[in-house]
C-alpha positions in Angstrom: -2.5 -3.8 1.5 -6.1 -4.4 1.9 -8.6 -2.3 1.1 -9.7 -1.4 4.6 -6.2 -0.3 5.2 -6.2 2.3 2.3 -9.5 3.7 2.8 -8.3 4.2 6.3 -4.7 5.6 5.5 -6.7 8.5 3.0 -9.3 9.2 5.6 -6.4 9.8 7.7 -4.6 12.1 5.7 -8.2 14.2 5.3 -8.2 14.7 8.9 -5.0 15.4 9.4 -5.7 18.7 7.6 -5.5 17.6 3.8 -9.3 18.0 3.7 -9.3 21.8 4.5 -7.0 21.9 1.3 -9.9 21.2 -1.3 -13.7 21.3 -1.6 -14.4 17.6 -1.7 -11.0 16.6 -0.3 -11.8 13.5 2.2 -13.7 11.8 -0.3 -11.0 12.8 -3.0 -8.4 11.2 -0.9 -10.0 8.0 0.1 -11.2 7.3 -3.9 -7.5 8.1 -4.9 -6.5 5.5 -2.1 -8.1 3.0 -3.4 -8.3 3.5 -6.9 -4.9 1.1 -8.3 -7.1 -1.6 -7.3 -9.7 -0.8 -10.0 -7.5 -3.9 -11.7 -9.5 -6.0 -9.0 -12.3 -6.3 -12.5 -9.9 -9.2 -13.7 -11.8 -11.2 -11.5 -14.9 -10.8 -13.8 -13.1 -11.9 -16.9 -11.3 -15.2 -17.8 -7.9 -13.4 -17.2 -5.5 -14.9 -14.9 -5.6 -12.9 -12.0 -2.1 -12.9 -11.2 -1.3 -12.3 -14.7 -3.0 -8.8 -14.7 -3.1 -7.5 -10.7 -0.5 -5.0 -9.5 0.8 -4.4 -13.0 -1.1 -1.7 -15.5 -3.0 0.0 -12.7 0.0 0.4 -10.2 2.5 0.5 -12.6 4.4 4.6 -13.3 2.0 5.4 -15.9 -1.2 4.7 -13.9 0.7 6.7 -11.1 0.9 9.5 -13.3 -2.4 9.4 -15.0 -5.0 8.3 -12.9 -4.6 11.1 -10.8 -5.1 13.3 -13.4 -8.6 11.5 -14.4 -10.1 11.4 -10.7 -9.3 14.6 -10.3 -11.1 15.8 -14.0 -13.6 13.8 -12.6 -14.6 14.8 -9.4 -13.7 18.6 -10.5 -16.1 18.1 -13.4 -18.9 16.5 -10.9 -17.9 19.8 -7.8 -16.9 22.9 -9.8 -20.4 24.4 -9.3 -20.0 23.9 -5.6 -16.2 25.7 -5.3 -14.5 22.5 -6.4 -10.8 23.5 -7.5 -8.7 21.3 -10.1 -5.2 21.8 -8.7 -5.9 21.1 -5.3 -8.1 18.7 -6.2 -5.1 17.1 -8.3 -2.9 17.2 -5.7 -4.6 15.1 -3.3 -5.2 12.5 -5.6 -1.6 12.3 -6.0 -1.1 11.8 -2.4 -3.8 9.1 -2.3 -2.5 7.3 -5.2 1.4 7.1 -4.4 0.0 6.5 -0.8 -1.5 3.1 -2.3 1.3 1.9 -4.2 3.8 2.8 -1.7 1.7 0.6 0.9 1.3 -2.1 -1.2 4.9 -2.1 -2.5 5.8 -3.3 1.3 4.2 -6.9 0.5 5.3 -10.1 -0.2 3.0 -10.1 -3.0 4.7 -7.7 -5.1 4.0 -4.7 -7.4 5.3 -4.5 -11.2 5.8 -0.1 -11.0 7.3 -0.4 -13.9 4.5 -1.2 -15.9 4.3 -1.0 -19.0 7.2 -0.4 -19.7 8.6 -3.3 -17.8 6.9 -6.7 -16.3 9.3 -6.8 -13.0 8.3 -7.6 -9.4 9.0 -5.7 -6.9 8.9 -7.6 -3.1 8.6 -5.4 -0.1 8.6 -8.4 2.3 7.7 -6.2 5.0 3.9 -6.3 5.7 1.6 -8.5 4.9 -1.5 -7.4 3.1 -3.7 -7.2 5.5 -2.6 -5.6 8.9 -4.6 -5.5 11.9 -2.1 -3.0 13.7 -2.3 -1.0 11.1 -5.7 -0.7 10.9 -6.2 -0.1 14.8 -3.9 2.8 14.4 -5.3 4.3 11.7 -8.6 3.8 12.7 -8.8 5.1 16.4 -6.8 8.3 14.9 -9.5 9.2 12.4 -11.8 8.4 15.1 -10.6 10.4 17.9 -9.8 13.1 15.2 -13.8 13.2 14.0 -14.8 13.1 17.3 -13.0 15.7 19.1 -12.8 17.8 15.8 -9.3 18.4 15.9 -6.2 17.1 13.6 -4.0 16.0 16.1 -4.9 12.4 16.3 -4.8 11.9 12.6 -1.7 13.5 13.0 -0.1 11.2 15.4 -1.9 8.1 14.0 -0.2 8.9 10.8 3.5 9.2 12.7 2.8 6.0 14.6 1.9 4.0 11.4 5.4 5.6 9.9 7.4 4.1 12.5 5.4 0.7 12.6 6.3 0.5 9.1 9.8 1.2 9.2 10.3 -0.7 12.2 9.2 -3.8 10.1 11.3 -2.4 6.6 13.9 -3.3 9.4 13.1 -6.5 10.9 12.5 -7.2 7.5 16.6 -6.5 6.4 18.1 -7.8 9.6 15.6 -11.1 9.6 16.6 -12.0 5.8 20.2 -11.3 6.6 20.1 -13.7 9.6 18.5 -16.3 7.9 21.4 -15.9 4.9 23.8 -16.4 7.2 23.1 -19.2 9.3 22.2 -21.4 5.8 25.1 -20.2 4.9 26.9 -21.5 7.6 24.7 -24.4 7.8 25.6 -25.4 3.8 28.7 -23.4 2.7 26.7 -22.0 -0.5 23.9 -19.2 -0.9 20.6 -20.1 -1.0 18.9 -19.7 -4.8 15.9 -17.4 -3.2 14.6 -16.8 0.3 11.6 -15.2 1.5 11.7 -14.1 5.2 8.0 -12.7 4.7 5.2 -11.2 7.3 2.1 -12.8 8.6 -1.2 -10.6 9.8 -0.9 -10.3 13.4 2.3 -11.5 14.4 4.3 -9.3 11.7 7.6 -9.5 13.7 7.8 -13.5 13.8 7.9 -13.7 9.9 7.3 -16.9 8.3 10.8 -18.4 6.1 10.9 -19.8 3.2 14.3 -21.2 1.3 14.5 -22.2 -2.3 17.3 -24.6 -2.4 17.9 -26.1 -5.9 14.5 -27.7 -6.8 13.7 -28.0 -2.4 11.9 -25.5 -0.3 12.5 -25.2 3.4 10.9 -23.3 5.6 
């Protein structure tokens, strides 16, 4: 997902009550949300993009690691104002796993097996950037600031669950639709399909049929 979209799924968490867990916790969060993407400094190099993005950084050794650095870090920068390491630790964890898990559901992919293993992984779910997702998120860390309570964060956070699993489903049911009327249109499978999101009509997906050396969509 976009980068608006993580910031606002680890603000989220803060005020759902996650903050209250750590000295320095929102901003904890929202760094640890966000922080996979430190590969976006390909772009300043001559390294393909593509070649490097969504592989070292989101792969299970950066899961497992760069938690453990933010949370050195910011512990290092807070421990003379009450900042604790293992809670500290904790909630970059959550912001992390948050990110990868988020981006996992796009039709751009994620390699999580990095570096041990170069595969892609295609959630084919959401695509990257998600208006709906940010309205939810957004007016729940709003309402949640401004009434200084946790309850909308709360709810924004349920509502964003079910979004998302309602398209993991449309997702399935789509593809398998699409399998079986080529299917019946041909009499053979279809070499690769992608029955993949757009931004704000996510439940109209655009499809996209490799068929020997032809695409169809």
């Amino acid at each position: 997902m976009d980068n608006l979209c993580h910031t606002l799924a680890g603000a989220a968490y803060a005020q759902a009550g996650l903050k209250r867990t750590a000295r320095f916790g929102s901003a904890t969060l929202m760094i640890a949300a966000n922080l996979p993407d430190l590969d976006v400094l390909v772009f300043a190099t001559d390294v393909p993009s593509v070649a490097f993005r969504r592989g070292w950084t989101h792969g299970v050794l950066a899961q497992a690691l760069l938690p453990v650095m933010l949370a050195a870090v910011v512990y290092w920068w807070g421990r003379s104002r009450g900042a604790r390491f293992g809670s500290l630790l904790v909630l970059s964890y959550i912001g992390v796993l948050s990110h990868v898990g988020l981006d996992v559901l796009n039709n751009y992919g994620v390699r999580l097996l990095m570096p041990f293993a170069s595969r892609w992984f295609y959630g084919d779910s959401a695509f990257i950037i998600d208006p709906w997702l940010w309205l939810t998120l957004g007016v729940g860390v709003w309402l949640a600031v401004k009434w200084a309570t946790v309850r909308p964060a709360r709810v924004a956070l349920i509502v964003a669950v079910v979004y998302i699993g309602a398209l993991v489903v449309s997702s399935r049911v789509s593809r398998n639709i699409v399998t079986a009327q080529w299917r019946a249109r041909h009499g053979s499978e279809p070499r690769s399909l992608m029955v993949g999101p757009l931004a704000a009509t996510p439940f109209h997906p655009m499809v996209i049929i490799v068929a020997g050396d032809v695409f169809s969509t």
